XYZ file of N, CA and C in Angstrom:
699
model
N -84.038 2.157 51.342
C -83.128 2.999 51.006
C -83.421 4.327 51.361
N -82.346 5.018 52.126
C -83.059 6.413 53.252
C -81.915 7.248 52.448
N -82.779 8.364 51.906
C -81.806 9.865 51.390
C -81.943 10.734 51.744
N -80.495 11.145 52.546
C -80.617 12.424 53.230
C -80.103 13.529 52.377
N -81.042 14.617 52.382
C -80.980 15.890 51.384
C -80.455 17.258 52.373
N -80.064 18.151 51.790
C -78.756 18.973 52.470
C -78.317 20.141 52.026
N -78.401 21.454 51.564
C -77.576 22.152 50.488
C -76.123 21.964 51.225
N -75.500 22.348 50.707
C -73.774 22.681 50.995
C -73.690 23.160 52.200
N -72.426 22.383 52.854
C -72.536 22.479 54.346
C -73.208 22.587 55.365
N -74.417 21.363 55.050
C -75.417 21.105 56.022
C -75.018 20.375 57.157
N -73.939 19.157 56.542
C -73.692 18.066 57.710
C -73.792 17.084 57.247
N -73.725 16.677 55.786
C -74.229 15.083 54.920
C -73.071 14.384 54.873
N -71.635 14.861 54.905
C -70.757 14.300 54.613
C -69.982 14.104 56.219
N -70.154 14.636 57.065
C -69.756 15.039 58.297
C -70.615 13.398 59.072
N -72.214 13.194 58.645
C -72.275 12.452 59.436
C -72.241 11.096 58.913
N -72.280 11.062 57.667
C -72.001 9.818 57.099
C -70.602 9.452 57.563
N -69.291 10.404 57.290
C -68.480 10.063 57.732
C -68.389 9.437 59.446
N -69.357 9.877 60.212
C -69.346 9.337 61.752
C -70.101 7.819 61.583
N -71.083 7.882 60.719
C -71.813 6.323 60.447
C -70.812 5.182 59.892
N -69.708 5.924 58.947
C -68.476 5.071 58.355
C -67.750 4.678 59.937
N -67.852 5.569 60.511
C -66.440 5.163 61.688
C -65.046 6.014 61.723
N -65.028 7.076 60.149
C -64.077 7.419 59.926
C -63.991 8.668 60.759
N -64.918 9.363 61.280
C -64.696 10.356 62.438
C -65.465 9.635 63.623
N -64.720 10.070 64.948
C -65.442 9.593 65.964
C -66.573 10.686 66.856
N -67.626 10.498 67.218
C -68.511 11.775 67.596
C -67.706 12.069 68.989
N -68.178 13.206 69.197
C -67.677 14.306 70.633
C -68.594 13.767 71.813
N -69.479 13.362 71.294
C -70.748 12.760 72.369
C -71.216 12.143 72.065
N -72.246 11.350 72.792
C -72.981 10.416 72.358
C -72.570 8.873 71.110
N -73.259 8.684 70.742
C -72.842 7.089 70.146
C -73.363 6.515 68.926
N -72.818 5.868 67.967
C -73.340 4.880 66.837
C -73.264 3.699 67.182
N -74.761 3.152 66.916
C -74.490 1.689 66.934
C -75.036 0.543 65.659
N -74.316 -0.170 65.388
C -75.049 -1.102 64.031
C -75.256 -2.141 64.863
N -76.295 -3.209 65.079
C -76.409 -4.035 65.875
C -75.867 -4.047 67.201
N -76.604 -2.904 67.983
C -75.431 -2.645 69.085
C -73.792 -3.036 69.107
N -73.589 -2.803 68.031
C -71.757 -2.647 67.988
C -71.367 -1.173 67.045
N -69.957 -1.227 67.570
C -69.175 -0.067 67.500
C -69.072 0.172 65.987
N -69.205 1.315 65.118
C -68.690 1.007 64.125
C -66.864 0.983 63.329
N -66.679 1.235 64.192
C -65.010 1.667 64.637
C -64.315 -0.174 64.713
N -65.789 -1.271 65.261
C -64.693 -2.394 65.758
C -64.983 -3.320 64.326
N -63.729 -3.772 64.071
C -63.437 -4.659 63.420
C -64.177 -5.584 62.333
N -64.707 -6.344 63.337
C -65.971 -7.102 62.932
C -67.212 -6.415 62.199
N -67.529 -5.084 62.715
C -68.518 -4.292 62.192
C -68.489 -3.487 61.278
N -66.944 -3.138 60.538
C -66.302 -2.493 59.761
C -66.781 -3.180 58.224
N -66.344 -4.691 58.769
C -66.765 -5.041 57.446
C -68.015 -4.804 56.879
N -68.864 -4.958 57.794
C -70.239 -4.967 57.156
C -70.843 -3.761 56.317
N -69.633 -2.548 56.840
C -70.090 -1.122 55.905
C -68.906 -0.844 55.010
N -69.427 -0.600 53.819
C -68.374 0.014 52.914
C -69.193 1.812 52.637
N -68.291 2.490 53.149
C -68.784 4.118 52.627
C -67.952 4.162 51.547
N -68.454 5.183 50.377
C -68.206 5.681 49.416
C -68.336 7.468 49.063
N -66.426 7.939 49.516
C -67.075 9.146 49.948
C -67.359 10.329 48.654
N -67.560 10.948 48.626
C -67.514 12.459 47.399
C -65.686 12.462 46.933
N -65.159 11.844 47.716
C -63.415 12.126 46.830
C -62.713 10.984 47.356
N -63.184 9.719 46.787
C -62.487 8.025 47.695
C -61.205 8.646 47.163
N -60.013 7.629 48.237
C -58.362 8.204 48.035
C -58.103 6.726 47.211
N -57.130 7.009 46.378
C -56.688 5.977 45.783
C -55.085 5.926 45.914
N -54.411 5.483 45.569
C -53.013 5.880 45.457
C -52.483 6.193 44.353
N -51.381 6.885 43.993
C -51.228 7.310 42.670
C -51.122 6.485 41.463
N -50.187 5.408 41.419
C -50.368 4.322 40.453
C -50.967 2.908 40.269
N -52.194 3.116 41.450
C -53.205 2.087 41.510
C -53.864 1.759 40.640
N -54.560 0.383 40.120
C -55.461 0.652 39.052
C -56.092 -0.641 39.441
N -57.596 -0.534 38.801
C -58.841 -0.879 39.491
C -58.499 -2.097 39.938
N -57.812 -3.007 38.990
C -57.463 -4.367 39.791
C -56.912 -4.551 40.761
N -55.498 -3.474 41.345
C -55.144 -3.133 42.368
C -56.057 -2.777 43.480
N -56.540 -1.747 43.135
C -57.736 -1.578 44.050
C -58.455 -2.526 45.067
N -58.915 -3.264 43.894
C -59.772 -4.409 44.524
C -58.791 -5.461 45.083
N -57.297 -5.623 44.999
C -56.509 -6.274 45.494
C -56.439 -5.860 47.290
N -56.652 -4.626 47.113
C -56.528 -3.869 48.495
C -57.654 -3.728 49.195
N -58.893 -3.665 48.654
C -60.097 -3.503 49.638
C -60.714 -5.645 49.369
N -59.536 -6.513 49.002
C -60.005 -7.627 49.489
C -59.674 -8.160 50.917
N -58.378 -7.478 51.389
C -58.082 -7.531 52.305
C -58.603 -7.145 53.680
N -59.942 -6.693 53.628
C -60.470 -5.927 54.376
C -62.133 -6.559 54.225
N -62.745 -6.761 52.981
C -64.090 -7.148 52.494
C -63.548 -8.718 51.901
N -65.135 -9.388 51.532
C -64.921 -10.493 51.217
C -65.857 -9.803 49.505
N -64.547 -9.800 48.833
C -65.188 -8.923 47.561
C -65.067 -10.222 46.457
N -66.507 -10.500 45.515
C -66.602 -10.795 44.706
C -65.788 -10.731 43.301
N -64.548 -11.417 43.029
C -64.017 -10.911 42.048
C -64.809 -10.884 40.854
N -65.716 -11.920 40.295
C -66.381 -11.543 39.016
C -67.456 -10.514 38.943
N -68.081 -10.309 39.836
C -69.070 -9.093 39.889
C -67.672 -8.229 39.859
N -66.741 -7.966 40.260
C -66.231 -6.285 40.177
C -65.713 -6.638 38.643
N -65.413 -7.786 37.834
C -64.732 -7.882 36.490
C -66.150 -7.402 35.834
N -67.633 -8.035 35.744
C -68.217 -7.683 35.587
C -69.132 -6.416 35.216
N -68.989 -5.950 36.481
C -69.066 -4.471 36.678
C -68.023 -2.923 35.957
N -66.864 -3.916 35.856
C -65.897 -3.311 34.751
C -66.037 -2.736 33.880
N -66.463 -4.237 33.157
C -66.824 -4.428 31.572
C -68.046 -3.641 31.489
N -69.060 -3.690 32.261
C -70.141 -2.991 32.522
C -70.032 -0.975 32.352
N -69.205 -1.003 32.521
C -69.204 0.687 32.800
C -67.821 1.201 31.549
N -67.518 -0.235 30.634
C -66.224 -0.335 29.959
C -65.091 0.407 30.386
N -64.674 -0.078 31.540
C -63.275 0.555 32.250
C -62.193 -0.559 32.342
N -60.958 0.033 31.875
C -60.147 -0.925 31.818
C -59.727 -1.138 33.451
N -59.253 -2.680 33.581
C -58.904 -2.682 34.862
C -57.134 -2.564 35.138
N -56.212 -2.616 34.345
C -54.898 -2.432 34.565
C -54.314 -1.002 34.003
N -55.317 -0.278 34.349
C -54.820 1.049 33.627
C -54.376 2.185 35.022
N -53.785 2.792 35.274
C -53.919 3.737 36.091
C -55.072 4.532 36.666
N -55.852 4.682 37.795
C -56.750 5.474 37.506
C -56.910 6.878 37.945
N -55.336 7.511 38.208
C -55.409 8.814 37.884
C -55.362 9.278 36.552
N -55.430 8.153 35.670
C -55.569 8.934 34.320
C -57.437 9.307 33.896
N -58.244 8.259 34.784
C -59.495 8.420 34.614
C -60.113 9.901 34.998
N -61.293 9.766 34.096
C -62.107 11.345 34.592
C -62.620 10.950 35.990
N -63.314 12.206 36.406
C -63.951 12.246 37.741
C -65.176 11.171 37.385
N -65.583 10.881 36.271
C -66.826 10.085 36.220
C -66.120 8.241 36.185
N -65.151 8.054 36.084
C -64.474 7.031 35.946
C -64.001 6.584 36.809
N -63.106 7.699 37.495
C -63.094 7.131 38.883
C -64.448 6.837 40.167
N -65.760 7.423 39.674
C -66.565 7.323 40.126
C -67.035 5.753 40.433
N -66.856 5.487 38.958
C -67.391 4.345 38.338
C -66.793 2.728 38.779
N -65.069 3.143 38.908
C -64.790 2.385 39.643
C -65.050 1.874 40.764
N -65.408 2.685 41.903
C -65.754 2.823 42.936
C -66.930 1.931 43.497
N -67.823 2.326 42.246
C -69.042 1.857 42.384
C -68.781 0.392 42.518
N -68.074 0.213 41.092
C -67.897 -1.305 40.668
C -67.574 -1.865 42.278
N -67.107 -1.652 43.007
C -65.985 -2.326 44.059
C -67.331 -2.210 44.992
N -68.157 -1.280 45.439
C -69.347 -1.143 46.691
C -70.237 -2.422 45.893
N -70.357 -2.692 44.612
C -71.281 -3.829 43.907
C -70.846 -4.923 43.996
N -69.419 -5.661 44.096
C -69.142 -6.279 44.279
C -68.644 -7.156 45.639
N -68.859 -5.916 46.811
C -68.636 -6.147 48.503
C -69.478 -6.667 48.813
N -70.884 -5.705 48.103
C -72.418 -6.136 48.468
C -72.606 -6.294 50.233
N -72.253 -5.109 50.784
C -71.967 -4.734 52.059
C -73.752 -4.873 52.816
N -73.046 -4.963 53.949
C -74.743 -5.387 54.545
C -75.186 -3.645 55.171
N -73.975 -2.714 54.719
C -75.070 -1.482 55.158
C -74.205 -0.401 54.063
N -74.602 0.172 53.102
C -73.741 1.087 51.944
C -74.281 2.341 52.368
N -73.109 2.763 52.391
C -73.097 4.401 52.742
C -72.546 5.426 51.754
N -73.398 6.440 50.625
C -73.500 6.648 49.377
C -73.179 8.678 49.698
N -71.843 8.998 49.524
C -71.948 10.535 49.463
C -71.872 10.912 48.355
N -73.003 11.794 47.753
C -73.451 12.338 46.493
C -72.963 11.656 45.560
N -73.943 10.639 45.926
C -73.458 9.016 44.876
C -73.568 9.204 43.327
N -73.872 9.815 42.464
C -74.391 9.734 41.584
C -73.314 11.110 40.963
N -73.070 12.017 41.509
C -72.038 13.204 40.753
C -70.992 12.713 40.115
N -71.171 12.993 38.863
C -69.905 12.664 38.453
C -70.460 11.917 36.903
N -71.541 11.166 37.189
C -71.744 10.048 36.653
C -72.894 10.368 35.363
N -72.256 9.850 33.985
C -73.222 10.061 33.084
C -74.820 9.746 32.875
N -75.680 9.855 32.658
C -77.348 9.749 32.585
C -77.269 7.989 32.368
N -76.336 7.108 31.874
C -76.683 5.762 31.682
C -76.367 4.850 32.733
N -75.101 5.583 33.488
C -74.307 5.251 34.219
C -75.069 5.567 35.550
N -75.870 6.438 35.567
C -77.032 6.842 36.990
C -77.777 5.827 36.840
N -78.252 5.479 35.849
C -79.397 4.541 35.619
C -78.848 3.190 36.270
N -77.703 2.918 35.575
C -77.174 1.663 35.831
C -76.787 1.145 37.305
N -76.412 2.386 37.885
C -75.892 2.110 39.045
C -77.351 2.584 40.221
N -78.220 2.853 39.984
C -79.587 3.046 40.336
C -79.673 1.722 40.707
N -79.973 0.850 39.466
C -80.667 -0.144 39.431
C -80.178 -1.318 40.015
N -78.623 -1.080 39.911
C -78.082 -2.239 40.805
C -77.881 -2.018 42.678
N -78.451 -0.702 42.712
C -78.656 -0.437 44.353
C -80.038 -1.037 44.506
N -80.883 -0.714 44.044
C -82.225 -1.720 44.231
C -81.841 -3.545 44.033
N -81.104 -3.837 43.252
C -81.077 -5.109 43.266
C -80.163 -6.155 44.630
N -79.232 -5.079 45.002
C -78.493 -4.980 46.310
C -79.466 -5.059 47.490
N -80.492 -4.151 47.674
C -81.451 -4.672 48.551
C -82.361 -5.565 48.364
N -82.858 -5.854 47.295
C -83.658 -6.762 46.797
C -82.851 -8.280 47.634
N -81.989 -8.399 46.753
C -80.826 -9.945 46.855
C -80.296 -10.035 48.109
N -79.253 -9.048 48.535
C -78.708 -9.062 49.568
C -79.482 -8.434 50.960
N -80.170 -7.796 50.971
C -80.898 -7.379 51.969
C -80.065 -6.068 52.713
N -79.069 -5.111 51.651
C -78.396 -4.403 51.970
C -79.184 -3.134 52.508
N -78.641 -2.562 53.344
C -79.635 -1.021 53.776
C -78.891 -0.377 53.191
N -79.508 0.842 52.930
C -78.335 1.858 51.710
C -78.930 3.405 52.667
N -78.013 4.307 52.465
C -77.604 5.676 53.000
C -77.275 6.109 52.076
N -77.728 7.392 50.866
C -77.203 8.096 50.601
C -77.612 9.785 50.590
N -76.469 10.464 50.330
C -76.732 11.484 50.648
C -76.480 12.630 49.197
N -77.571 13.886 49.301
C -77.656 14.223 48.005
C -78.090 15.756 48.051
N -77.281 16.649 47.481
C -78.126 18.152 47.593
C -79.351 18.210 46.525
N -79.949 17.579 46.230
C -81.312 17.431 45.352
C -82.076 16.070 46.019
N -83.169 16.818 45.969
C -84.614 15.347 46.670
C -85.091 14.925 45.108
N -85.047 15.305 44.570
C -85.393 15.334 42.951
C -84.650 13.880 42.874
N -83.270 14.180 42.566
C -82.451 13.448 42.499
C -82.736 11.414 42.937
N -83.357 11.735 44.035
C -83.431 10.581 44.979
C -85.138 9.799 44.659
N -85.674 10.857 44.148
C -87.399 10.571 44.127
C -87.752 9.082 43.308
N -86.512 8.355 42.756
C -87.303 7.250 42.169
C -86.592 6.478 42.660
N -85.758 6.331 43.756
C -85.030 5.436 44.229
C -85.278 5.371 45.834
N -85.499 6.376 46.599
C -85.487 6.000 48.116
C -86.552 5.753 48.619
N -86.783 5.411 49.703
C -88.252 4.870 50.518
C -88.628 5.822 51.209
N -87.156 6.457 51.762
C -87.477 7.204 53.041
C -86.299 8.709 52.729
N -86.689 9.688 53.491
C -85.740 11.097 53.380
C -85.424 11.630 54.679
N -84.454 12.079 54.863
C -84.001 13.000 55.910
C -83.442 14.367 55.429
N -83.785 15.625 55.839
C -83.475 16.472 55.285
C -82.520 17.712 56.421
N -81.399 17.575 56.280
C -80.530 18.069 57.230
C -79.752 19.184 57.039
N -79.917 19.842 57.955
C -79.361 21.670 58.130
C -79.088 21.906 59.063
N -77.793 22.173 58.816
C -76.723 22.951 59.784
C -76.901 21.842 61.400
N -76.635 20.346 60.778
C -76.268 19.732 61.355
C -77.443 18.600 62.299
N -78.554 19.420 62.105
C -79.674 18.912 63.029
C -80.599 18.273 61.603
N -81.191 16.743 61.685
C -82.402 16.566 61.044
C -83.536 17.298 61.108
N -84.201 18.312 60.201
C -84.958 19.164 60.199
C -86.441 18.615 59.886
N -86.542 17.632 59.048
C -87.618 16.823 58.443
C -87.141 15.497 58.090
N -88.731 14.738 58.107
C -88.337 13.127 57.362
C -89.135 12.474 57.498
N -89.289 11.515 56.291
C -90.544 10.889 55.888
C -90.641 9.789 54.991
N -91.663 9.656 54.648
C -91.977 8.524 53.570
C -91.720 9.214 51.859
N -91.214 9.214 51.153
C -90.311 9.809 50.077
C -91.830 10.211 49.220
N -92.499 9.173 49.358
C -93.531 8.919 48.003
C -94.517 10.076 48.687
N -94.910 9.876 49.374
C -96.028 10.559 50.075
C -95.560 11.790 50.164
N -94.551 12.656 50.513
C -94.123 13.770 50.504
C -93.269 14.773 49.658
N -93.120 13.835 48.905
C -91.987 14.821 47.291
C -93.020 15.999 47.142
N -94.039 15.485 47.158
C -95.004 16.445 45.638
C -95.483 17.364 46.935
N -94.776 18.196 48.120
C -95.309 18.712 49.264
C -93.795 19.694 49.982
N -92.885 19.062 48.745
C -91.608 19.604 49.253
C -91.073 20.701 48.036
N -90.508 21.586 48.431
C -89.966 22.505 47.224
C -88.780 23.491 47.789
N -87.794 23.284 46.448
C -86.942 23.944 47.024
C -86.620 25.178 46.023
N -86.172 26.518 46.695
C -86.077 27.535 45.964
C -85.174 28.273 46.198
N -84.367 29.382 44.867
C -83.451 30.334 45.047
C -83.947 31.723 45.012
N -83.786 32.287 45.277
C -84.370 34.116 44.947
C -82.912 34.648 45.642
N -83.442 35.913 44.841
C -82.392 37.421 44.528
C -83.299 38.630 45.573
N -82.693 39.063 46.752
C -83.311 40.254 46.949
C -82.450 41.302 46.752
N -82.764 42.971 47.280
C -82.238 43.805 46.767
C -81.992 44.294 48.290
N -82.280 43.399 49.309
C -81.425 43.581 50.724
C -81.064 42.415 51.226
N -80.346 42.142 52.020
C -80.162 41.241 53.199
C -81.334 40.975 53.780
N -82.164 39.261 53.845
C -82.933 39.377 54.695
C -82.843 37.432 55.044
N -83.078 37.665 56.516
C -83.461 36.930 57.770
C -84.468 35.941 57.099
N -84.190 34.424 57.865
C -84.910 33.638 57.782
C -86.544 33.969 57.925
N -86.584 34.671 59.284
C -88.049 34.911 59.616
C -88.938 35.795 58.482
N -88.252 36.224 58.260
C -88.479 37.678 57.125
C -89.366 36.877 56.033
N -89.491 35.381 55.575
C -89.975 34.747 54.718
C -91.468 34.881 55.058
N -91.731 34.804 56.081
C -93.438 34.269 56.143
C -93.754 32.944 56.572
N -92.736 31.961 56.219
C -93.236 30.917 56.341
C -91.993 30.191 56.672
N -92.352 28.595 57.683
C -91.214 27.720 57.678
C -90.442 27.201 56.740
N -89.182 26.996 57.236
C -87.950 26.756 56.206
C -87.841 25.509 56.762
N -87.462 24.268 56.065
C -86.272 23.139 56.320
C -85.197 23.115 56.286
N -84.709 23.900 55.202
C -83.572 24.184 55.253
C -83.071 26.097 54.611
N -82.042 26.648 55.232
C -82.377 28.169 54.798
C -80.530 28.384 54.649
N -80.487 29.151 53.487
C -79.088 29.143 53.426
C -78.887 30.330 52.279
N -77.975 31.382 52.731
C -77.701 32.538 52.381
C -76.487 32.828 52.094
N -76.405 33.538 50.845
C -75.171 33.884 49.953
C -75.175 35.642 49.202
N -74.628 36.308 50.299
C -75.186 37.699 50.027
C -76.533 38.055 50.224
N -77.229 38.942 48.746
C -78.168 38.848 48.622
C -79.152 37.467 47.846
N -78.722 36.806 47.483
C -79.174 35.292 47.577
C -79.198 34.712 48.176
N -80.516 33.741 48.416
C -81.198 33.033 49.404
C -81.462 31.564 49.011
N -81.193 30.094 49.170
C -81.670 29.126 48.875
C -82.418 28.491 50.065
N -83.734 27.896 49.682
C -84.717 27.435 51.030
C -85.312 26.179 50.458
N -85.494 25.151 51.484
C -86.434 24.257 50.966
C -87.771 24.477 52.431
N -88.250 24.224 51.961
C -89.870 24.481 52.852
C -90.927 23.564 52.214
N -91.900 23.412 53.168
C -93.273 22.488 52.822
C -94.635 23.674 52.349
N -93.934 25.025 52.405
C -94.987 25.339 52.354
C -95.775 25.620 50.515
N -97.021 25.918 50.746
C -97.762 25.935 49.160
C -97.128 26.944 48.286
N -96.704 26.207 47.262
C -95.747 26.254 46.008
C -96.308 28.126 45.792
N -97.427 28.121 45.662
C -98.124 29.028 44.634
C -97.863 30.173 45.543
N -98.188 30.390 47.241
C -97.940 31.282 47.809
C -96.809 31.606 48.204
N -95.655 30.587 47.851
C -94.507 31.264 48.006
C -94.298 32.191 46.588
N -94.419 31.636 45.464
C -94.153 32.612 44.349
C -94.913 33.774 44.488
N -95.808 33.771 45.305
C -96.567 35.578 44.839
C -96.053 35.996 45.857
N -95.340 35.976 47.048
C -94.532 36.496 48.290
C -93.535 37.731 47.417
N -93.872 39.021 47.676
C -92.789 39.971 47.282
C -91.752 40.031 48.603
């Protein structure tokens, strides 16, 4: 399970859409076991859950499963079990669901499909704490029982620390750092600071893995010593 972390606009969603074959790269190539993700056979191995998944206006959870069954080998019993686990009605229009409930329907789909490669964009956004915990447990089960490889994007490294084996930090379309999560989590820090003027990244006095500025407010991720950063004026 790989966690991709980055601030808004870092390129997380774009990267996952490229990996899923939704976008085509301008240069270079993406391969799964030597195959292009745009190939029909390869696509069956990949399930991508975007931050804003698409559904038609009147579709129900059951109708959505029928649509996905035309592409994937979907286990209907698992899907119904997961819907019941999340207390979701199978035959009511999804458009009337809350954001969290809509997310749970697609989570149930992902678990019922049990793909070889699972790509999750801001996977836990909109889920309540219990649903989030349930989803994380289910992801681990997929990895252990089905051999699924999982890539999860998030703006929060801490959100992923209890589930991911490794991480990569994305900044402006570039992977600036990566490693084993358990070994590095205590050495990576995220800060937000306000200044009385505009500042540049190099003025901070230490290396940043990611840097974002909105007016006089900056947000950055660094491996610099936490106390050293806090003492800087």
